[in-house]
Tab-separated table of C-alpha atoms in Angstrom:
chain	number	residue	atom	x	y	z
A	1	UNK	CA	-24.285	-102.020	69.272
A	2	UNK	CA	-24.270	-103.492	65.636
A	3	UNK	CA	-24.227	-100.944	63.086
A	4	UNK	CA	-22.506	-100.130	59.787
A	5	UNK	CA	-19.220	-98.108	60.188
A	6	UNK	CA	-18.387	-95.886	56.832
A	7	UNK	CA	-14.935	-94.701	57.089
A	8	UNK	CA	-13.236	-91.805	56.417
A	9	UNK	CA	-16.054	-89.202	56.721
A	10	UNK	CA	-14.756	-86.502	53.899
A	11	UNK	CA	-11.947	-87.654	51.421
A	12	UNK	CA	-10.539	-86.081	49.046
A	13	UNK	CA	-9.414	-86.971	45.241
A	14	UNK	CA	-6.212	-85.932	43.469
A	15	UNK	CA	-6.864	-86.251	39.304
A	16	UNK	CA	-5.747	-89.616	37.851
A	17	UNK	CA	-6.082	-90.822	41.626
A	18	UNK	CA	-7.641	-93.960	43.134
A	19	UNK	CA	-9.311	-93.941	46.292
A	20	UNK	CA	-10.953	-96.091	48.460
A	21	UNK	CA	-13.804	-95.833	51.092
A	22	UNK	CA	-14.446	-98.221	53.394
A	23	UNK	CA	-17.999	-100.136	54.846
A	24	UNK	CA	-17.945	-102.177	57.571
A	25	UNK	CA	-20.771	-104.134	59.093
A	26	UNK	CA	-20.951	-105.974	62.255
A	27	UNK	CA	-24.812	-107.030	61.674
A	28	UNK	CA	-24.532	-110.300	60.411
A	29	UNK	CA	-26.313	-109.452	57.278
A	30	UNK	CA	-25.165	-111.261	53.761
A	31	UNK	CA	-26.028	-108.400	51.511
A	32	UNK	CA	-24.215	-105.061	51.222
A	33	UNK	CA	-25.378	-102.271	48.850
A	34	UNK	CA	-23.222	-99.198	47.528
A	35	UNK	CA	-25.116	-95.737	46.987
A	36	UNK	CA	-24.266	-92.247	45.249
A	37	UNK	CA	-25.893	-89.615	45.909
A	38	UNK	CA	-25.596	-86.309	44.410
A	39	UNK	CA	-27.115	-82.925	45.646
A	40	UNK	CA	-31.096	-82.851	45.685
A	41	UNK	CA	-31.241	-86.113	44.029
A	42	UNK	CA	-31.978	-89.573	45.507
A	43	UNK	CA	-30.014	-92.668	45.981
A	44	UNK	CA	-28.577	-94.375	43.053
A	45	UNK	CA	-27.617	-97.894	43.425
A	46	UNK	CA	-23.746	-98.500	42.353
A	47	UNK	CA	-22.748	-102.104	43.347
A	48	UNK	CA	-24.443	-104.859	45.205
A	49	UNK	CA	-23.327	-107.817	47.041
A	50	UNK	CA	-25.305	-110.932	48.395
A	51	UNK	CA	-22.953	-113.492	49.382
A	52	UNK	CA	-18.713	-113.091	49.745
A	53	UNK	CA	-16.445	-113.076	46.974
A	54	UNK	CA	-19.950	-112.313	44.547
A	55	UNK	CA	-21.072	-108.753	43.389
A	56	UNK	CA	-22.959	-107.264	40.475
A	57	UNK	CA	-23.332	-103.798	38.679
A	58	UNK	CA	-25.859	-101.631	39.783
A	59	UNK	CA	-27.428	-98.750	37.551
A	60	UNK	CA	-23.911	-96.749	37.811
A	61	UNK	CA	-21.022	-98.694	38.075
A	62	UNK	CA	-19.058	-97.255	35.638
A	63	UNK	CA	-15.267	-95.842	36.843
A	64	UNK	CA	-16.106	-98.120	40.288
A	65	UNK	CA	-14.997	-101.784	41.495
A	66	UNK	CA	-15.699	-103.440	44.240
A	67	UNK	CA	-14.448	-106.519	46.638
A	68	UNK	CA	-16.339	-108.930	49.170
A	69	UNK	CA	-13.455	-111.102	50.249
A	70	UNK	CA	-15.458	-111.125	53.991
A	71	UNK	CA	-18.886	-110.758	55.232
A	72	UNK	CA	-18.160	-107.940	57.140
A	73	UNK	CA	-16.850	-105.765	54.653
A	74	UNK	CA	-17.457	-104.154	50.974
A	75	UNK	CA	-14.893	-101.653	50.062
A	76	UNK	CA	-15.858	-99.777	46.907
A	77	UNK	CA	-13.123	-97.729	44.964
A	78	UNK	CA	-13.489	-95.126	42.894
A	79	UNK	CA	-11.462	-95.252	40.240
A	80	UNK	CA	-9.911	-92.486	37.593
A	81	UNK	CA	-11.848	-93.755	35.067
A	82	UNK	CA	-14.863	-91.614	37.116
A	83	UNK	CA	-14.577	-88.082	35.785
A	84	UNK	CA	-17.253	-86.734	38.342
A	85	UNK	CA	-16.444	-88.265	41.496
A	86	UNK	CA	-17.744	-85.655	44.005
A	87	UNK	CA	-20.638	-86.722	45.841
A	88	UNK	CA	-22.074	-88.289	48.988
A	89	UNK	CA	-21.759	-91.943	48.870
A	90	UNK	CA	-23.745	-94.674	51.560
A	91	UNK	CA	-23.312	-97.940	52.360
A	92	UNK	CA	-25.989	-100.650	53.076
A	93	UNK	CA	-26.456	-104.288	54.212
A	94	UNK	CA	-29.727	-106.049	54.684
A	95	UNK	CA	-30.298	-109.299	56.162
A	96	UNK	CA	-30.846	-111.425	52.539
A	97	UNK	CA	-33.237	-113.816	53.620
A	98	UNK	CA	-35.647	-111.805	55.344
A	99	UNK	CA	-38.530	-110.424	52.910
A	100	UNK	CA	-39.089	-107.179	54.375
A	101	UNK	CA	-36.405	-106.145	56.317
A	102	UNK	CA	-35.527	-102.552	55.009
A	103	UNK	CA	-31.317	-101.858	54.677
A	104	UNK	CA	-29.395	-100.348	57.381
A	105	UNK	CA	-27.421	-96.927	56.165
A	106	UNK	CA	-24.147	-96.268	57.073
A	107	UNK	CA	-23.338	-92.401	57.978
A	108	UNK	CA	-21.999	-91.537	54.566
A	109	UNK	CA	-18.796	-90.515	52.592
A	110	UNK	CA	-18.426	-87.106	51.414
A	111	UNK	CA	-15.783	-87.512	48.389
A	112	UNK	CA	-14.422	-83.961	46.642
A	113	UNK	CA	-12.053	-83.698	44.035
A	114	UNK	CA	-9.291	-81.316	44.658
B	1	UNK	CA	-38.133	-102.064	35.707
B	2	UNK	CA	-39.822	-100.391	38.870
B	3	UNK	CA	-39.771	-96.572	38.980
B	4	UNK	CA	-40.841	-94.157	42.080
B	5	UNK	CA	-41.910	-91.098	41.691
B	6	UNK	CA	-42.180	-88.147	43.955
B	7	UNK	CA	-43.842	-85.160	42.712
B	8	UNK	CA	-43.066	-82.787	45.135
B	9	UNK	CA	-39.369	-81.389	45.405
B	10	UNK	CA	-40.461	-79.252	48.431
B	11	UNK	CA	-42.664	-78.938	50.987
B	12	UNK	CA	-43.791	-76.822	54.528
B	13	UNK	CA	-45.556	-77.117	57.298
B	14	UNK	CA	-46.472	-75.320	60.139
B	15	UNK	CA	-45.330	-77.274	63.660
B	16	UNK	CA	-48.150	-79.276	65.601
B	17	UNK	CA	-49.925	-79.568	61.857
B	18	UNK	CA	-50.222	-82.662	59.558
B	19	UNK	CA	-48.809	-83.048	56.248
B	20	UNK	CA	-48.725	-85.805	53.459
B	21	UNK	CA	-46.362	-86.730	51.356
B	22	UNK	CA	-47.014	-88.270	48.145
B	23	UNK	CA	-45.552	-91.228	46.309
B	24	UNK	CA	-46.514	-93.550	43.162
B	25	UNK	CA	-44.766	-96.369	41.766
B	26	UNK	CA	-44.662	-98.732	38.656
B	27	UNK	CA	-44.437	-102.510	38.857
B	28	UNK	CA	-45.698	-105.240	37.310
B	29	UNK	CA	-45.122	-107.989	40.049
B	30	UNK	CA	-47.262	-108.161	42.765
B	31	UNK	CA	-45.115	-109.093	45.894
B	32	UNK	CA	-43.196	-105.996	47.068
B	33	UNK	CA	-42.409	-103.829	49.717
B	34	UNK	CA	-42.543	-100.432	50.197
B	35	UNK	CA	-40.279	-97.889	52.615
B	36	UNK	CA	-40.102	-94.286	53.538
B	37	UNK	CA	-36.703	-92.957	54.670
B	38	UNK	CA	-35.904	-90.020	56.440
B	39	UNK	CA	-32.648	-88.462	55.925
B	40	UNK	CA	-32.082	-85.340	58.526
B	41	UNK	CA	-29.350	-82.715	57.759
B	42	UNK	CA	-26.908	-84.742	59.404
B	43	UNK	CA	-27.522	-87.338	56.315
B	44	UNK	CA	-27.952	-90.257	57.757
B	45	UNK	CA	-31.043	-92.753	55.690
B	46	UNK	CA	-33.431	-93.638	59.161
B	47	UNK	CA	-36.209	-95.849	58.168
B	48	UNK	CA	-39.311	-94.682	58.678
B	49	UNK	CA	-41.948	-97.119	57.942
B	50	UNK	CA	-42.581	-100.072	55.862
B	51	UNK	CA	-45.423	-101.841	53.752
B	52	UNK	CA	-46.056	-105.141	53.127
B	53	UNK	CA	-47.658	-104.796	49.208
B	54	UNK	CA	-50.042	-108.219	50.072
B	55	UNK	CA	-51.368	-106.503	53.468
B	56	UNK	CA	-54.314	-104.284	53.331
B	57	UNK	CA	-54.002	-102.630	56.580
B	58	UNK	CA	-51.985	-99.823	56.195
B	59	UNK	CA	-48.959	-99.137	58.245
B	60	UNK	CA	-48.479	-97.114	61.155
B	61	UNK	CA	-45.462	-96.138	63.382
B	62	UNK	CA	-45.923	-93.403	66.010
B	63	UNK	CA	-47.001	-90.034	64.126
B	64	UNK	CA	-46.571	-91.739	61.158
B	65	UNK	CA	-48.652	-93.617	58.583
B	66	UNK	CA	-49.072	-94.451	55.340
B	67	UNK	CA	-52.065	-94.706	52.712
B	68	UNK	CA	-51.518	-97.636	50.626
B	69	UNK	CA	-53.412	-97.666	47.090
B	70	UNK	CA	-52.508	-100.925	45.644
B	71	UNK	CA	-54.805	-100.618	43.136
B	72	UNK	CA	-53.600	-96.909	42.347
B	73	UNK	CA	-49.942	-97.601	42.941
B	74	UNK	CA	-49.637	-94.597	45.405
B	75	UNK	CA	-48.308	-94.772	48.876
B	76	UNK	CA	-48.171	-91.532	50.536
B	77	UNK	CA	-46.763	-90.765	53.842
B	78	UNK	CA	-48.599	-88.677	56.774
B	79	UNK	CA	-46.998	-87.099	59.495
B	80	UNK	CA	-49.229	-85.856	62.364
B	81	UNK	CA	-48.480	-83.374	64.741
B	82	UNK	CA	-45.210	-82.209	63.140
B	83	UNK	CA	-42.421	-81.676	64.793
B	84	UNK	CA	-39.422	-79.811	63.716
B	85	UNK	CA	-37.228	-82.674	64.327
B	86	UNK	CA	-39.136	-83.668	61.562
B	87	UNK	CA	-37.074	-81.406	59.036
B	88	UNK	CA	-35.947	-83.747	56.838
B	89	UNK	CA	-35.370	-85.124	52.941
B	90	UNK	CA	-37.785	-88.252	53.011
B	91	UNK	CA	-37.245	-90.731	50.319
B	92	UNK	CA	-40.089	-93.443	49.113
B	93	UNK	CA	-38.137	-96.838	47.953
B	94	UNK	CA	-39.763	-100.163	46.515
B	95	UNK	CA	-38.028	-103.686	46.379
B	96	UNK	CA	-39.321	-106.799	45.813
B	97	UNK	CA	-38.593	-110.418	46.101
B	98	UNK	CA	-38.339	-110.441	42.274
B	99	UNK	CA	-35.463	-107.992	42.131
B	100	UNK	CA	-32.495	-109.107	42.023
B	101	UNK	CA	-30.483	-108.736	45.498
B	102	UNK	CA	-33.988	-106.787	46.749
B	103	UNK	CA	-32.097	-103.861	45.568
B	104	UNK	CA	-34.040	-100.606	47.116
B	105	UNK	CA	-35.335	-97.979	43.822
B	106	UNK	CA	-35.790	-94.119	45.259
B	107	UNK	CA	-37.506	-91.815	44.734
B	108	UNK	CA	-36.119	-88.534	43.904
B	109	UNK	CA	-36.889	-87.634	47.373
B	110	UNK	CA	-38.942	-84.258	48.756
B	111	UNK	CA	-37.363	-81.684	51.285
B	112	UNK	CA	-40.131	-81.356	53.898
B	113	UNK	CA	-39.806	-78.237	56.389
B	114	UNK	CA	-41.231	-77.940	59.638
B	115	UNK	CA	-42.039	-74.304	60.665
B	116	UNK	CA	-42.529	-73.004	63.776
């Protein structure tokens, strides 16, 4: 079945740490979205993608980067430069050509800070 | 910039009833699309219907449907015959073909409860 695979479920930060969670899509779509959400709140969008090796900031991108080297995947890493990294984090894709075709979620990351 | 806004943070029901959520929106273009998302404890974002913004018939999917006020800029969600599977944050979005990379803007999302 196509789908979008978020990996690792939970992850953990050290301070001063790097980490990196991973999206993986096997829909064929062109665009890929990054989300943060934090508790009782919606989505917020963090980075967006529409073709490979192209991105741009969304509303939050601070203390993030991003890569699209292939379709399939859009690895976002959250970088030490984010003092508040806990929170649940999705990944979307959409197909880009299609007008109203809605995103397709991925299950989540749950990132902590230890 | 397009804003959603959901005005209420909570909400009940009792099981087998019907409830409505609310949703309004800002825009000034007139192609767009609207969504409602479901997203159970397990947190996964399920779509759970969509609206053209240039049809006038409005949307329905099972249980669900929505009422579309173009004119008002509301587009509420009701659920018939609740079920408590239907426990649930549910999040209105808006995108257009305007904005750039038909990025999705939530809503702030309301916790809906099914009692039984």
């Amino acid at each position: 079945d196509g789908g979008i695979t978020q990996s690792p479920k939970y992850l953990f930060r050290k301070e001063g740490q790097n980490v990196t969670l991973s999206c993986e899509q096997n829909l064929n779509h062109d665009a890929m979205y990054w989300y943060r959400q934090d508790p009782g709140q919606g989505l917020r969008l963090i980075y967006y993608s529409q073709i490979v090796n192209d991105f741009q900031k969304g509303d939050i991108a601070e203390g993030y980067s991003v890569s699209r080297e292939k379709k399939e995947s859009f690895p976002l890493t959250v970088t030490s430069a984010q003092k508040n990294p806990t929170a649940f984090y999705l990944c979307a894709s959409r197909d880009r050509l299609s007008g109203n075709q809605p995103q397709h979620f991925g299950d989540g990351t749950r990132l902590s800070i230890l | 910039a397009q804003t959603v806004t959901q005005s209420q943070p909570e909400m009940s029901v009792q099981e087998a009833e019907t409830v409505t959520l609310s949703c309004t929106y800002d825009t000034s273009e007139n192609n767009y699309y609207l969504f409602w998302y479901k997203q159970p404890p397990s947190r996964q974002m399920i779509l759970v219907i969509r609206q053209e913004a240039y049809k006038q018939q409005n949307a329905t999917e099972n249980r669900f449907s929505v009422n579309f006020q173009k004119a008002a800029k509301s587009f509420s969600l009701k659920i018939s015959d609740s079920q408590l599977g239907d426990t649930a944050m549910y999040f209105c979005a808006f995108t257009s073909r305007e904005t750039s990379g038909s990025r999705l803007t939530f809503g702030e999302g309301t916790q809906l409860t099914v009692n039984p």
